[in-house]
Coordinates of C-alpha atoms and ligand atoms in Angstrom, one line a residue:
X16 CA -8.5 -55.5 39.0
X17 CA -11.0 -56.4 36.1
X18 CA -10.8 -59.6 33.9
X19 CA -12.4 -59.4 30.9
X20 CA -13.5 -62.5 28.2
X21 CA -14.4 -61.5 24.1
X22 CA -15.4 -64.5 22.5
X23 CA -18.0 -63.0 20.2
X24 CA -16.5 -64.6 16.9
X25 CA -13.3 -65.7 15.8
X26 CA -11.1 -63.7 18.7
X27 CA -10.4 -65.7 22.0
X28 CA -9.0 -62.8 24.1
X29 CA -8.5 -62.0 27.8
X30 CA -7.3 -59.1 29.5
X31 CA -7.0 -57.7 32.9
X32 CA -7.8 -53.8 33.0
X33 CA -7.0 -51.9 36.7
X34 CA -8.0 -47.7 36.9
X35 CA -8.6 -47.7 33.3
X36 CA -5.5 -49.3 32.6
X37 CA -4.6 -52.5 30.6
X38 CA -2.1 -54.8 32.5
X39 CA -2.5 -57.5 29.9
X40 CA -4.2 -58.2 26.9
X41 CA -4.0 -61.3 25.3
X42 CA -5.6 -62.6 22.1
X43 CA -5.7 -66.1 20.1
X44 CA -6.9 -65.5 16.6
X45 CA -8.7 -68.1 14.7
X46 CA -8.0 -66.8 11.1
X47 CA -5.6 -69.4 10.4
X48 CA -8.3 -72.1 10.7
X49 CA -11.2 -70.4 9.2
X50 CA -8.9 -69.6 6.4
X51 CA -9.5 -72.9 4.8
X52 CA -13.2 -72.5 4.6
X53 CA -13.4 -68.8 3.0
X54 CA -15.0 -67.5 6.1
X55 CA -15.7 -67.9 10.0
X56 CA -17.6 -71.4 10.6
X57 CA -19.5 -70.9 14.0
X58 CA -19.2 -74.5 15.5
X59 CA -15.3 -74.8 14.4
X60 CA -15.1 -70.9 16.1
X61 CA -16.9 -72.0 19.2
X62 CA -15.0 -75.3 19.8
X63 CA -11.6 -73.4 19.2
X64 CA -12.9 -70.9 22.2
X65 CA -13.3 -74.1 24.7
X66 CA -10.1 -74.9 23.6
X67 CA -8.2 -71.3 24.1
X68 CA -9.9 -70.0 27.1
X69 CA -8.3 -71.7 29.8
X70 CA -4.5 -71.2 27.9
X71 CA -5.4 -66.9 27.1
X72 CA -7.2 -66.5 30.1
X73 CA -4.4 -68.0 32.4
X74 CA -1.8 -66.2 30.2
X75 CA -3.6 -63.1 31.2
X76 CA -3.7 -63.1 34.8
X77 CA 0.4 -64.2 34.7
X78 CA 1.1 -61.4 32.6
X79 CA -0.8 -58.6 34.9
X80 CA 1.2 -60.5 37.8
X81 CA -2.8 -60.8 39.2
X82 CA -4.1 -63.9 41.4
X83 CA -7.8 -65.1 40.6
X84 CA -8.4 -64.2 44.5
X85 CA -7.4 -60.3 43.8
X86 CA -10.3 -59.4 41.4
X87 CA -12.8 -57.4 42.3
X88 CA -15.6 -58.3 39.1
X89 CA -15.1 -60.1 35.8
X90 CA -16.6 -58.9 32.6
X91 CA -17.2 -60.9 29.4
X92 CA -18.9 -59.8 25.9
X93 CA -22.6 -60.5 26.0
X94 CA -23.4 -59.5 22.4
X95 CA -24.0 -59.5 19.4
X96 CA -22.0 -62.3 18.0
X97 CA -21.9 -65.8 16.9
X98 CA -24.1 -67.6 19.7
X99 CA -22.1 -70.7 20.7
X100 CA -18.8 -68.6 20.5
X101 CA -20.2 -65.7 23.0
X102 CA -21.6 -68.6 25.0
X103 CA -18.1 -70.1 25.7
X104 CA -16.7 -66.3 27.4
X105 CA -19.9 -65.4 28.5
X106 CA -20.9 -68.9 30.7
X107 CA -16.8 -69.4 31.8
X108 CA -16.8 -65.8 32.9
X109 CA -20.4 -66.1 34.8
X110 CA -18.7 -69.6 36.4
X111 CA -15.4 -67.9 36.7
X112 CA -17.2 -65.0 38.9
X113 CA -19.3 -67.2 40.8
X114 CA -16.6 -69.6 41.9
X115 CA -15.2 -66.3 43.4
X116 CA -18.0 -64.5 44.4
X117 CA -17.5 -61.8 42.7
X118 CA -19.7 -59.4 40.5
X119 CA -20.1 -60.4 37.1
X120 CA -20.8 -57.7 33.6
X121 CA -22.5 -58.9 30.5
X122 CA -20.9 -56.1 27.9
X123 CA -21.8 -55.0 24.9
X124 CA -19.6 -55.6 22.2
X125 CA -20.1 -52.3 19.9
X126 CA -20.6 -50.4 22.8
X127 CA -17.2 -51.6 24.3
X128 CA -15.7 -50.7 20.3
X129 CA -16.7 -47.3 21.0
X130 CA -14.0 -46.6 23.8
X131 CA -11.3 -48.5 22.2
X132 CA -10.4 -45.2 20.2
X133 CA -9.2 -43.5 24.1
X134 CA -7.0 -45.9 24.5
X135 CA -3.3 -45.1 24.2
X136 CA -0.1 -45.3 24.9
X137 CA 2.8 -48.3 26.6
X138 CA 1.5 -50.0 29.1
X139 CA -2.0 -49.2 27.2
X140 CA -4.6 -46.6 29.5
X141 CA -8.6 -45.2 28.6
X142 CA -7.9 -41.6 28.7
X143 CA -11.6 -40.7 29.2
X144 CA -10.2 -37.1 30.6
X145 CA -9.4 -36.4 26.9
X146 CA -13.3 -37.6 26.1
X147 CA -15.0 -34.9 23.6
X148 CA -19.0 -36.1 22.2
X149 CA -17.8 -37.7 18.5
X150 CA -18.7 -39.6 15.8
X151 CA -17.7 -43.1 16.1
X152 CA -17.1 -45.2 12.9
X153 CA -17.1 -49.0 14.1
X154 CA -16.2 -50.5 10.8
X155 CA -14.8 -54.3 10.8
X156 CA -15.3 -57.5 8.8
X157 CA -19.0 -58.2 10.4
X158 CA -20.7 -54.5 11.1
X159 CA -20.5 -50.7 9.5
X160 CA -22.2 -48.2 11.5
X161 CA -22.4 -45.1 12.2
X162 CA -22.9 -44.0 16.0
X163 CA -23.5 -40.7 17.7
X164 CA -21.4 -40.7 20.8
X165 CA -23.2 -37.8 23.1
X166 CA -21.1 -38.6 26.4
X167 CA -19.4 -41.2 28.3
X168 CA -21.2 -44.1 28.1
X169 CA -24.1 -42.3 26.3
X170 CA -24.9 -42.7 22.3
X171 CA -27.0 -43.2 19.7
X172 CA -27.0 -45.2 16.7
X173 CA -26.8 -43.3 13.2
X174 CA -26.6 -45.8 11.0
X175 CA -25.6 -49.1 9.5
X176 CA -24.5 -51.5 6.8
X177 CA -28.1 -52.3 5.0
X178 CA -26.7 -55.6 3.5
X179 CA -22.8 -56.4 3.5
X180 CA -20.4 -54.5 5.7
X181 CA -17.0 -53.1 4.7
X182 CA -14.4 -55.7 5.3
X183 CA -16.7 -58.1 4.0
X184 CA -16.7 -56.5 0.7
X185 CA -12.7 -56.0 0.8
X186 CA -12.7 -60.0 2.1
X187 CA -15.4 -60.7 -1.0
X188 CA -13.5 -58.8 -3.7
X189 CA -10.3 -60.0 -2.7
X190 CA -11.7 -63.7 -3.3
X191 CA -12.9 -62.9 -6.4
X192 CA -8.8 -61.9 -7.2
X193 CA -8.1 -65.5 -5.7
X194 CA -6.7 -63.6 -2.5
X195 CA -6.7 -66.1 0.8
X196 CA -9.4 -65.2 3.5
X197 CA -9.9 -62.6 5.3
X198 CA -8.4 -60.4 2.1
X199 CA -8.8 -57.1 3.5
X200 CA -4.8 -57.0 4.8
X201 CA -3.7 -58.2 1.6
X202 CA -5.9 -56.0 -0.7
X203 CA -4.2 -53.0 1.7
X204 CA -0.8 -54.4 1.3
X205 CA -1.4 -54.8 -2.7
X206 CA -3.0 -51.6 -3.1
X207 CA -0.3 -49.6 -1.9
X208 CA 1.8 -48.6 -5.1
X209 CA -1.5 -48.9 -7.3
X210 CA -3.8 -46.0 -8.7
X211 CA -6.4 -45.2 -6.8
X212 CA -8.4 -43.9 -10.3
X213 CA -7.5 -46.8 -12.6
X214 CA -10.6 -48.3 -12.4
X215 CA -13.8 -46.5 -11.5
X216 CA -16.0 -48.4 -9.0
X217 CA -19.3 -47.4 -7.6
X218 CA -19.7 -45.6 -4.3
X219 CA -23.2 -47.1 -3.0
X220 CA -25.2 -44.8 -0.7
X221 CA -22.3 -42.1 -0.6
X222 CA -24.7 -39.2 -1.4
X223 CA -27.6 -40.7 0.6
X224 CA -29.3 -38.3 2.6
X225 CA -29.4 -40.9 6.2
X226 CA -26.1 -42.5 7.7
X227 CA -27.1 -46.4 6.4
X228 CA -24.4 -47.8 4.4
X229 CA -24.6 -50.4 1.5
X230 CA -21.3 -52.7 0.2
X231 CA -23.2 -55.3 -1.7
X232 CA -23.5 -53.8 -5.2
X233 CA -19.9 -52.4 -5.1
X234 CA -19.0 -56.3 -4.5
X235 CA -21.1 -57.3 -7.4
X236 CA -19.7 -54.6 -10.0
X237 CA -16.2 -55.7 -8.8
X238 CA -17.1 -59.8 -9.9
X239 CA -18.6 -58.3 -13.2
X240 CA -15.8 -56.3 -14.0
X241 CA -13.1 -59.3 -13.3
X242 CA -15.3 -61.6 -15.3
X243 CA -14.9 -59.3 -18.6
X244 CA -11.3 -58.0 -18.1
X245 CA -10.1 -61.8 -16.1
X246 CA -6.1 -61.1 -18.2
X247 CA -5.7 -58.2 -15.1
X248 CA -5.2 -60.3 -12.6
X249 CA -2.0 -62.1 -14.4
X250 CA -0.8 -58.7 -14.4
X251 CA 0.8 -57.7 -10.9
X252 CA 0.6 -53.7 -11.8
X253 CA -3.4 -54.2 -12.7
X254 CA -3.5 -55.7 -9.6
X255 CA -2.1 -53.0 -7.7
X256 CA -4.3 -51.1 -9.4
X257 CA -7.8 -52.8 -8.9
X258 CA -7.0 -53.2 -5.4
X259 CA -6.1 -49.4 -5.1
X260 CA -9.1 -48.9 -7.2
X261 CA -11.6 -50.8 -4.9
X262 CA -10.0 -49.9 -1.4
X263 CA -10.7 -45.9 -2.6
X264 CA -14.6 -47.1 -3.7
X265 CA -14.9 -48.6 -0.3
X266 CA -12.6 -45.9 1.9
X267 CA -14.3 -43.6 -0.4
X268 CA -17.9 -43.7 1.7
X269 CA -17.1 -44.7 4.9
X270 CA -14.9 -41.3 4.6
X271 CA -17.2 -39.0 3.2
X272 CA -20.1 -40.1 5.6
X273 CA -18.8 -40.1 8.7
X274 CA -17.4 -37.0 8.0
X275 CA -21.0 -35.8 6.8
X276 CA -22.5 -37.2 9.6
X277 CA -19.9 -35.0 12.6
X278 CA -20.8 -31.9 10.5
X279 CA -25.0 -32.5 10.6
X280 CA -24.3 -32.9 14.1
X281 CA -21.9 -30.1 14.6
X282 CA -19.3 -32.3 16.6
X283 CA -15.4 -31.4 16.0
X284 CA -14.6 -35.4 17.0
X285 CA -14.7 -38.5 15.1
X286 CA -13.4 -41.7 16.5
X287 CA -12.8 -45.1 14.3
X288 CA -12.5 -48.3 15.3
X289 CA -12.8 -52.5 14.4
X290 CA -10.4 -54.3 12.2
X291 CA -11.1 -52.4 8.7
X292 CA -9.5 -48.8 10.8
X293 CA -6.4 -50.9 10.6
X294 CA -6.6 -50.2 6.5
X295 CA -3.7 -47.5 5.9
X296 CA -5.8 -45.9 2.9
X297 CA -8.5 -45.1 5.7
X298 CA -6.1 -44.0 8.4
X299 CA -4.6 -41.3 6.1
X300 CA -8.1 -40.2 4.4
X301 CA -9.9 -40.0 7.3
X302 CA -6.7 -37.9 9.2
X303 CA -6.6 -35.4 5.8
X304 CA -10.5 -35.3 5.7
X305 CA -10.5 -34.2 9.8
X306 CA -7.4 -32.1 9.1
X307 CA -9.7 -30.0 6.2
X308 CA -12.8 -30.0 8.2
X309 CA -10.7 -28.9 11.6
X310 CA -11.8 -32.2 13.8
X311 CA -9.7 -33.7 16.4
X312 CA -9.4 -37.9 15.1
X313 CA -8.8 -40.2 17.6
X314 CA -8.2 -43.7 15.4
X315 CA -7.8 -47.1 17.4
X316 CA -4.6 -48.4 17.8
X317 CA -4.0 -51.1 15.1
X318 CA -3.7 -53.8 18.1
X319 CA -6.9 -52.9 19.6
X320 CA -8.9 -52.3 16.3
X321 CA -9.4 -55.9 16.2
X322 CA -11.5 -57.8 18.3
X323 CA -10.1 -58.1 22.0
X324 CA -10.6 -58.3 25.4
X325 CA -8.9 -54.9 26.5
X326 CA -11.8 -52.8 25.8
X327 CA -14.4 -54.8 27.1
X328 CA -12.7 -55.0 30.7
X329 CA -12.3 -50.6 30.0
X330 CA -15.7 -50.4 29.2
X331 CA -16.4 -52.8 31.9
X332 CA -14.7 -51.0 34.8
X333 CA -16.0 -47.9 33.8
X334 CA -19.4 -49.1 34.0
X335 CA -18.7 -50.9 37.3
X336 CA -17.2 -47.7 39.1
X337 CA -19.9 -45.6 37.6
X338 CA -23.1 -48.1 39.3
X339 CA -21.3 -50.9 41.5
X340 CA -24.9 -52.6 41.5
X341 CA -25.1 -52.8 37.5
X342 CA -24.4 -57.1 36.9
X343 CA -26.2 -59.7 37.7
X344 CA -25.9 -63.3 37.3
X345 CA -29.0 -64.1 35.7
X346 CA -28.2 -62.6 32.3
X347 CA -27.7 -64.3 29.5
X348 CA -26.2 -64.1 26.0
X349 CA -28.0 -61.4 23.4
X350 CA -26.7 -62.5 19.8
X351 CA -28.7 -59.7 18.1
X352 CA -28.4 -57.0 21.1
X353 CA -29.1 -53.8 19.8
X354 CA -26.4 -51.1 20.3
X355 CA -29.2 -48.7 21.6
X356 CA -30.8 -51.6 24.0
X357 CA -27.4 -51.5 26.0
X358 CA -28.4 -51.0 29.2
X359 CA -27.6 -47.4 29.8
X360 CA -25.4 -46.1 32.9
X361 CA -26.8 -44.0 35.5
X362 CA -25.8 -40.0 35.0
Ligands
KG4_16 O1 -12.8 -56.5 13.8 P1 -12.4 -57.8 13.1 O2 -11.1 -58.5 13.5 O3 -13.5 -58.9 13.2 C1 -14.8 -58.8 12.9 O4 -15.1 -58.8 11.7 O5 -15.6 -58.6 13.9 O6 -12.3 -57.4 11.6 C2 -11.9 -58.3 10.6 C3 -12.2 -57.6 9.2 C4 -11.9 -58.5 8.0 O7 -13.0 -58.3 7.1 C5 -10.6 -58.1 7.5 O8 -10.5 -58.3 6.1 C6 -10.7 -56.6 7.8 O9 -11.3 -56.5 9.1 N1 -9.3 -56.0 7.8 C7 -8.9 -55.1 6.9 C8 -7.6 -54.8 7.2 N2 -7.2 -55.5 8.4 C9 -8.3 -56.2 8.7 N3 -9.5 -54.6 5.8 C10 -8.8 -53.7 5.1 N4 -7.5 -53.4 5.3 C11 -6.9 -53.9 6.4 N5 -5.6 -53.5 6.6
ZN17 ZN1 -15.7 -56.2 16.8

């Protein structure tokens, strides 16, 4: 038995994982107090984490029926994220494992995003047996990129987000339509009976040669085109419709490129995960896209798209059965760890 801590941002979440399965995962989100500001405010995130980790934590190990005495390592998220809120999981966990004496895992938290995909089903379980090299699309409100998943716990980085990322341009639009933060839900919900093609926005980078990613100048076009046509937002259909209209811009690229990216590589698997995969437009272009090009798509469940502490203690477990000498009490947080400076397993 695992626990695991994710603190990297506005997600307090705990979870006990046992044989790659998840007995409990529970999560506190913060949205309803950042919501006020327009946006995650890192002291007000890492004071709400002191607050929550006891409460989730202690919920965690009641719901997985487990004892603090019965677990063999804990895990928390080591980076990259907000540096007072990773500190919170990171430092309890570390003090959590050392009151126990038992080995503690620093994780990364893209690299942990990458499994999340393989995990399925009621109770949840990694099905790593199922595991095929893929392209993995780790798309949320904080990070777009692109990553070249060659085998368990082996991968690359493709590419990323050169300025904004995806959900911060569906959050950023949405404000500009006077939607509450974080607008990407909404702008899905809204988008739904609208037309996709009433209003043509620009698709930045979508015909670049390399696998970055750009959202800024999309964002800008959008707060041009509502400052010269502001009468379509009194208009519930033109609503619809510039939300369909700037969800397919957006969906648009990260589509086509990951897609673009599997076939340059000549994989047949692309995985997608972090809270944008929970966008419905996405879900069904990217299953018609891997339909057409005959790829197997393994999409996050919705629950575990977001941040949470599930996947860490997965990825966590796996890495601990695979080298049970990999931790070490002496790390400490890396709020700008780069994916490819995780600290690879042993083959
Ligand atoms: O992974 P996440 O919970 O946190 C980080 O950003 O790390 O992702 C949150 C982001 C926000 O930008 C939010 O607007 C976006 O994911 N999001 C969505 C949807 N659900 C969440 N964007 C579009 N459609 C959705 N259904
Ligand atoms: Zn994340």
């Amino acid at each position: 038995m695992l626990l695991a801590l994710e603190t990297s941002c506005d997600e307090t979440s705990a979870a006990v994982v046992h044989d790659g399965r998840v007995l409990s995962s529970v999560v506190s989100s913060q949205i309803q107090l950042h919501s006020e500001y327009g946006g995650v405010v890192p002291e007000l995130a890492a004071r709400e984490h002191l607050r929550n980790l006891i409460p989730v934590a202690t919920a965690a190990l009641a719901e997985a029926r487990t004892a603090p005495e019965q677990l063999e390592a804990v895990a928390a998220t080591r980076g990259p994220g907000l540096p007072h809120a990773l500190m919170t999981g990171f430092k309890s966990a570390q003090a959590v494992a050392f009151a126990l004496r038992k080995p503690f895992l620093g994780i990364h938290h893209h690299e942990a995003h990458l499994y999340s995909p393989w995990i399925s089903g009621h109770p949840p379980a990694a099905d790593f047996s199922a595991f095929e090299p893929n392209v993995s699309l780790i798309v949320s409100g904080g990070h777009t990129m692109l990553v070249h998943v060659q085998g368990e716990l082996q991968h690359r980085l493709l590419g990323s987000t050169v300025d904004d990322a995806a959900g911060e341009c569906f959050d950023k639009a949405g404000k500009l339509m006077g939607l509450p933060y974080p607008a990407g839900p909404e702008m899905d919900r809204l988008a739904e009976p609208g037309n996709p093609r009433a209003f043509d926005f620009p698709r930045p980078m979508i015909n670049d040669a390399g696998d970055d990613f750009s959202f800024s100048g999309l964002k800008t076009s959008v707060r041009y085109f509502i400052r010269d046509h502001p009468s379509l937002l009194e208009n519930p259909k033109s609503v619809a419709d510039l939300c369909a209209s700037v969800q397919a811009a957006i969906v648009d690229v990260l589509v086509k490129k990951t897609i673009k990216a599997a076939r340059r590589l000549g994989l047949a698997c692309i995985t997608a995960s972090g809270g944008v995969t929970c966008n419905r437009a996405l879900r069904r272009d990217l299953a018609v896209a891997c339909r057409a090009n005959g790829f197997q798509l393994r999409l996050a469940e919705p629950a575990l798209c977001t941040d949470n502490a599930a996947m860490i203690g997965i990825l966590a477990e796996r890495q601990f059965r695979q080298d049970p000498e990999r931790h070490s009490f002496t790390e400490e947080i890396l709020p700008n760890w780069p994916l490819d400076e995780a600290v690879p397993a042993p083959a």
